[in-house]
Amino acid sequence: MNPEYLVGIDIGGTTVKMAIFEKEGTIIEKWEIPTNKDNQGISIPNDIWTSIKNKLQSNSVSVSSVLGMGVGAPGFIDSDIGNIYEAVNIGWKKNFDLGNQLHLASELPVFVDNDANLAALGENWKGAGNLAENLIAITIGTGVGGGIITNGQVVNGSNGTAGEIGHIMVEQHGAPCNCGRNGCLETVTSATGMVRQAKEGLTSQPTSVLKEMLEKNGDLTTKDLFDAAKDGDALSISIIERVSDVLGLAIANVATIVNPSKIVIGGGVSKAGDDLLIPLRKAFDAYCLPRISEACEFRIAQLGNDAGVYGAAYLVKQKLG
Amino acid sequence: MNPEYLVGIDIGGTTVKMAIFEKEGTIIEKWEIPTNKDNQGISIPNDIWTSIKNKLQSNSVSVSSVLGMGVGAPGFIDSDIGNIYEAVNIGWKKNFDLGNQLHLASELPVFVDNDANLAALGENWKGAGNLAENLIAITIGTGVGGGIITNGQVVNGSNGTAGEIGHIMVEQHGAPCNCGRNGCLETVTSATGMVRQAKEGLTSQPTSVLKEMLEKNGDLTTKDLFDAAKDGDALSISIIERVSDVLGLAIANVATIVNPSKIVIGGGVSKAGDDLLIPLRKAFDAYCLPRISEACEFRIAQLGNDAGVYGAAYLVKQKLG
């Protein structure tokens, strides 16, 4: 029998998400296990394969009918050989040979790539991308992540650092970023950045309704900002305008390089839907070559947290047909 | 006999450059003909094939031993089918079927792409790129052009507009650009932009040595600016600093997307060599994620005006092996 199944794996700091797919993209089963970060994450490959082996068995899928396994992991990946250069929040030491370990255990072909890149690939396969040849995916949550597809393939770059849209520099002397620099895109347009700007704004605009919300709930969310903006709160409106403007310019400049047919926005902040997309598109159009703007469509991501396993499975399909 | 030769064609507004290559990249003969723009450029495909046929014959190369022809053309290209969406400075009407016409005349496989993209591919094959999987090429002359290679392939984009580095927006209310907008990168960092800034600067800095140069020669060149900067001219130094800073930031942001191993700078302004590369690299490093900066090398382009025919020939090799 020809191999007919794909396995997608998405390793996060808390859980490892996994799914068995039919080759054309239907999920047979999807599940997750905790990420065991003890001993610098040494048991993770074995945990993953043990779990998959059991699930294959319980679904009556033989290992030999699996075409291969795709794996998304956080950090910088050498996708040619499946090594993780560095993944701080998992604990793996430098050049952890994740791909090789999973291959030795399973005797299956294994392909590894960055989790944000694979989320982009997953959205492109079964989500908002619709198999675009050229796509920009942006995830706006605690940080701002990105994945780029050109000529139908994920762009990984020369040392696994491509598509780091969140670290495009937008303000030379801006707020400090987790990367150690200042003024990266994510300092302005992440959920964290938006809430920080709201709190800062309250010192000069203490009558904003956000003050009440902050006092009542102990913190603010981007949903608070979008809700307050709808009710006419000037501070919230000004932050959303600024975020749309800065994000629109940054995406326009990325689009000037990639000329995508789709720009897919995901992550928690994307739940704002049109309240984000409409001002964002307006700013984007103002900054972008008309020919590039005309060719591309903004979409909200559709697969949520499953994008990673979809993309991991699709990577196998793409590599092995 | 197996096909052993490649033909590269680079169509410009004044001349069409052509070359016959051995498959591994040695040029057998290189020549050019005038670009006949009469009647909206209708005779160009026939002019090209007639000229190539003669040259193949005089070099005792049979048409059947040619693997295929690659063609670079200015403007926006549908590289899938070899049509030119638009090429204002040649005169071709919308959707000019250049690839098809050359194929019908020659009965050879024909591949068409944007000239700047193919120049990048040519530099990557036999010039400064050294077959990088991920490369950014920037040509700084009258305008600022660009070509991007990811995963070893030219990025053409969804409607042939990828890699338009010169139209990254750097100043929202900057100088007018040929594209009809204001503040594109090329308004600041092209030769034209640099000379414009020098002339503007002379009104407030009339003691600059540039004034003398302008009066003596009737105009200024970027070479004048680099020469004067070496002699300590404050105006020239300030313009070169600004150009390096703006260009360094723009390239850093492109590199944040592409994570290249090589950044190749070509065009007339690149003749300044280290006088440009040293301040440019300094600005780039200040704006770029260290991991991305560490992975990439700046190089001056090596093939000059031949980059286009090299890239066109390599496109054939890449498509047909």
mmCIF file of N, CA, C and O in Angstrom, chain B residues 155-200:
data_model
loop_
_atom_site.group_PDB
_atom_site.id
_atom_site.type_symbol
_atom_site.label_atom_id
_atom_site.label_comp_id
_atom_site.label_asym_id
_atom_site.label_seq_id
_atom_site.Cartn_x
_atom_site.Cartn_y
_atom_site.Cartn_z
ATOM 1 N N VAL B 155 12.288 35.826 -6.792
ATOM 2 C CA VAL B 155 10.941 36.144 -6.325
ATOM 3 C C VAL B 155 10.320 37.126 -7.318
ATOM 4 O O VAL B 155 10.808 38.245 -7.471
ATOM 5 N N ASN B 156 9.285 36.673 -8.000
ATOM 6 C CA ASN B 156 8.643 37.495 -9.008
ATOM 7 C C ASN B 156 7.359 38.128 -8.475
ATOM 8 O O ASN B 156 6.962 39.216 -8.875
ATOM 9 N N GLY B 157 6.732 37.422 -7.532
ATOM 10 C CA GLY B 157 5.525 37.960 -6.906
ATOM 11 C C GLY B 157 4.269 37.631 -7.680
ATOM 12 O O GLY B 157 4.313 36.975 -8.723
ATOM 13 N N SER B 158 3.135 38.087 -7.152
ATOM 14 C CA SER B 158 1.860 37.657 -7.718
ATOM 15 C C SER B 158 1.507 38.390 -9.012
ATOM 16 O O SER B 158 0.721 37.891 -9.801
ATOM 17 N N ASN B 159 2.080 39.566 -9.262
ATOM 18 C CA ASN B 159 1.899 40.177 -10.584
ATOM 19 C C ASN B 159 3.176 40.856 -11.074
ATOM 20 O O ASN B 159 3.139 41.917 -11.694
ATOM 21 N N GLY B 160 4.302 40.189 -10.783
ATOM 22 C CA GLY B 160 5.580 40.642 -11.343
ATOM 23 C C GLY B 160 6.134 41.896 -10.705
ATOM 24 O O GLY B 160 6.975 42.582 -11.278
ATOM 25 N N THR B 161 5.709 42.224 -9.492
ATOM 26 C CA THR B 161 6.118 43.479 -8.861
ATOM 27 C C THR B 161 6.945 43.253 -7.600
ATOM 28 O O THR B 161 7.132 44.169 -6.798
ATOM 29 N N ALA B 162 7.422 42.040 -7.375
ATOM 30 C CA ALA B 162 8.237 41.784 -6.184
ATOM 31 C C ALA B 162 9.607 42.461 -6.298
ATOM 32 O O ALA B 162 10.035 42.822 -7.389
ATOM 33 N N GLY B 163 10.255 42.639 -5.158
ATOM 34 C CA GLY B 163 11.629 43.150 -5.148
ATOM 35 C C GLY B 163 11.767 44.612 -5.515
ATOM 36 O O GLY B 163 12.848 45.074 -5.860
ATOM 37 N N GLU B 164 10.680 45.370 -5.430
ATOM 38 C CA GLU B 164 10.743 46.795 -5.814
ATOM 39 C C GLU B 164 11.317 47.639 -4.673
ATOM 40 O O GLU B 164 10.685 48.605 -4.194
ATOM 41 N N ILE B 165 12.540 47.281 -4.289
ATOM 42 C CA ILE B 165 13.180 47.901 -3.126
ATOM 43 C C ILE B 165 13.191 49.431 -3.216
ATOM 44 O O ILE B 165 13.018 50.123 -2.225
ATOM 45 N N GLY B 166 13.378 49.933 -4.420
ATOM 46 C CA GLY B 166 13.433 51.382 -4.607
ATOM 47 C C GLY B 166 12.148 52.093 -4.233
ATOM 48 O O GLY B 166 12.143 53.311 -4.019
ATOM 49 N N HIS B 167 11.051 51.322 -4.119
ATOM 50 C CA HIS B 167 9.769 51.939 -3.784
ATOM 51 C C HIS B 167 9.304 51.631 -2.366
ATOM 52 O O HIS B 167 8.132 51.842 -2.032
ATOM 53 N N ILE B 168 10.216 51.137 -1.542
ATOM 54 C CA ILE B 168 9.936 51.117 -0.110
ATOM 55 C C ILE B 168 9.786 52.567 0.335
ATOM 56 O O ILE B 168 10.583 53.427 -0.042
ATOM 57 N N MET B 169 8.741 52.832 1.094
ATOM 58 C CA MET B 169 8.513 54.216 1.497
ATOM 59 C C MET B 169 9.348 54.558 2.735
ATOM 60 O O MET B 169 9.246 53.888 3.758
ATOM 61 N N VAL B 170 10.179 55.589 2.608
ATOM 62 C CA VAL B 170 11.059 55.953 3.723
ATOM 63 C C VAL B 170 10.740 57.326 4.322
ATOM 64 O O VAL B 170 11.159 57.615 5.437
ATOM 65 N N GLU B 171 10.009 58.146 3.580
ATOM 66 C CA GLU B 171 9.656 59.482 4.090
ATOM 67 C C GLU B 171 8.257 59.822 3.601
ATOM 68 O O GLU B 171 8.066 60.059 2.402
ATOM 69 N N GLN B 172 7.312 59.893 4.520
ATOM 70 C CA GLN B 172 5.931 60.051 4.079
ATOM 71 C C GLN B 172 5.675 61.317 3.256
ATOM 72 O O GLN B 172 4.800 61.351 2.420
ATOM 73 N N HIS B 173 6.420 62.367 3.533
ATOM 74 C CA HIS B 173 6.203 63.599 2.774
ATOM 75 C C HIS B 173 7.485 64.005 2.065
ATOM 76 O O HIS B 173 7.820 65.185 1.974
ATOM 77 N N GLY B 174 8.198 63.005 1.557
ATOM 78 C CA GLY B 174 9.485 63.244 0.912
ATOM 79 C C GLY B 174 9.349 63.758 -0.507
ATOM 80 O O GLY B 174 8.263 64.141 -0.951
ATOM 81 N N ALA B 175 10.467 63.732 -1.205
ATOM 82 C CA ALA B 175 10.522 64.238 -2.577
ATOM 83 C C ALA B 175 9.656 63.370 -3.495
ATOM 84 O O ALA B 175 9.440 62.191 -3.226
ATOM 85 N N PRO B 176 9.159 63.969 -4.591
ATOM 86 C CA PRO B 176 8.344 63.199 -5.530
ATOM 87 C C PRO B 176 9.149 62.103 -6.225
ATOM 88 O O PRO B 176 10.316 62.284 -6.550
ATOM 89 N N CYS B 177 8.500 60.955 -6.427
ATOM 90 C CA CYS B 177 9.126 59.802 -7.061
ATOM 91 C C CYS B 177 8.532 59.614 -8.455
ATOM 92 O O CYS B 177 7.397 60.031 -8.703
ATOM 93 N N ASN B 178 9.272 58.963 -9.330
ATOM 94 C CA ASN B 178 8.755 58.666 -10.678
ATOM 95 C C ASN B 178 7.480 57.837 -10.654
ATOM 96 O O ASN B 178 6.725 57.828 -11.622
ATOM 97 N N CYS B 179 7.263 57.115 -9.546
ATOM 98 C CA CYS B 179 6.077 56.253 -9.477
ATOM 99 C C CYS B 179 4.813 57.063 -9.181
ATOM 100 O O CYS B 179 3.721 56.506 -9.152
ATOM 101 N N GLY B 180 4.960 58.373 -8.958
ATOM 102 C CA GLY B 180 3.796 59.201 -8.707
ATOM 103 C C GLY B 180 3.540 59.452 -7.239
ATOM 104 O O GLY B 180 2.675 60.245 -6.870
ATOM 105 N N ARG B 181 4.304 58.755 -6.382
ATOM 106 C CA ARG B 181 4.133 58.970 -4.946
ATOM 107 C C ARG B 181 5.283 59.841 -4.432
ATOM 108 O O ARG B 181 6.055 60.402 -5.205
ATOM 109 N N ASN B 182 5.378 59.971 -3.131
ATOM 110 C CA ASN B 182 6.467 60.750 -2.534
ATOM 111 C C ASN B 182 7.231 59.903 -1.523
ATOM 112 O O ASN B 182 6.648 59.064 -0.844
ATOM 113 N N GLY B 183 8.524 60.156 -1.425
ATOM 114 C CA GLY B 183 9.318 59.607 -0.326
ATOM 115 C C GLY B 183 9.733 58.162 -0.467
ATOM 116 O O GLY B 183 10.082 57.517 0.517
ATOM 117 N N CYS B 184 9.725 57.626 -1.698
ATOM 118 C CA CYS B 184 10.248 56.272 -1.901
ATOM 119 C C CYS B 184 11.767 56.283 -1.681
ATOM 120 O O CYS B 184 12.430 57.308 -1.853
ATOM 121 N N LEU B 185 12.302 55.101 -1.356
ATOM 122 C CA LEU B 185 13.736 54.966 -1.100
ATOM 123 C C LEU B 185 14.565 55.618 -2.190
ATOM 124 O O LEU B 185 15.556 56.300 -1.905
ATOM 125 N N GLU B 186 14.171 55.433 -3.445
ATOM 126 C CA GLU B 186 15.025 55.950 -4.520
ATOM 127 C C GLU B 186 15.044 57.468 -4.603
ATOM 128 O O GLU B 186 15.978 58.023 -5.161
ATOM 129 N N THR B 187 14.068 58.133 -4.000
ATOM 130 C CA THR B 187 14.145 59.609 -3.997
ATOM 131 C C THR B 187 15.300 60.093 -3.129
ATOM 132 O O THR B 187 15.820 61.175 -3.319
ATOM 133 N N VAL B 188 15.709 59.268 -2.169
ATOM 134 C CA VAL B 188 16.814 59.654 -1.279
ATOM 135 C C VAL B 188 18.138 59.047 -1.721
ATOM 136 O O VAL B 188 19.172 59.714 -1.718
ATOM 137 N N THR B 189 18.123 57.758 -2.124
ATOM 138 C CA THR B 189 19.395 57.042 -2.240
ATOM 139 C C THR B 189 19.829 56.717 -3.669
ATOM 140 O O THR B 189 20.860 56.078 -3.852
ATOM 141 N N SER B 190 19.075 57.134 -4.679
ATOM 142 C CA SER B 190 19.549 56.960 -6.061
ATOM 143 C C SER B 190 20.588 58.038 -6.364
ATOM 144 O O SER B 190 20.714 59.031 -5.631
ATOM 145 N N ALA B 191 21.304 57.864 -7.474
ATOM 146 C CA ALA B 191 22.243 58.908 -7.921
ATOM 147 C C ALA B 191 21.488 60.221 -8.119
ATOM 148 O O ALA B 191 21.929 61.289 -7.677
ATOM 149 N N THR B 192 20.338 60.121 -8.778
ATOM 150 C CA THR B 192 19.495 61.294 -9.008
ATOM 151 C C THR B 192 19.140 61.976 -7.682
ATOM 152 O O THR B 192 19.213 63.201 -7.555
ATOM 153 N N GLY B 193 18.742 61.184 -6.710
ATOM 154 C CA GLY B 193 18.361 61.719 -5.405
ATOM 155 C C GLY B 193 19.537 62.365 -4.688
ATOM 156 O O GLY B 193 19.402 63.429 -4.065
ATOM 157 N N MET B 194 20.700 61.734 -4.791
ATOM 158 C CA MET B 194 21.879 62.292 -4.122
ATOM 159 C C MET B 194 22.270 63.629 -4.727
ATOM 160 O O MET B 194 22.562 64.597 -4.013
ATOM 161 N N VAL B 195 22.257 63.700 -6.060
ATOM 162 C CA VAL B 195 22.618 64.953 -6.729
ATOM 163 C C VAL B 195 21.583 66.033 -6.401
ATOM 164 O O VAL B 195 21.937 67.196 -6.156
ATOM 165 N N ARG B 196 20.295 65.648 -6.362
ATOM 166 C CA ARG B 196 19.263 66.630 -6.012
ATOM 167 C C ARG B 196 19.509 67.197 -4.611
ATOM 168 O O ARG B 196 19.457 68.407 -4.402
ATOM 169 N N GLN B 197 19.817 66.310 -3.665
ATOM 170 C CA GLN B 197 20.080 66.772 -2.305
ATOM 171 C C GLN B 197 21.303 67.690 -2.242
ATOM 172 O O GLN B 197 21.336 68.653 -1.473
ATOM 173 N N ALA B 198 22.300 67.381 -3.071
ATOM 174 C CA ALA B 198 23.505 68.219 -3.095
ATOM 175 C C ALA B 198 23.155 69.625 -3.585
ATOM 176 O O ALA B 198 23.541 70.635 -2.975
ATOM 177 N N LYS B 199 22.387 69.675 -4.677
ATOM 178 C CA LYS B 199 22.013 70.989 -5.220
ATOM 179 C C LYS B 199 21.161 71.779 -4.225
ATOM 180 O O LYS B 199 21.356 72.980 -4.039
ATOM 181 N N GLU B 200 20.232 71.073 -3.587
ATOM 182 C CA GLU B 200 19.410 71.739 -2.563
ATOM 183 C C GLU B 200 20.295 72.256 -1.422
ATOM 184 O O GLU B 200 20.105 73.359 -0.921
#
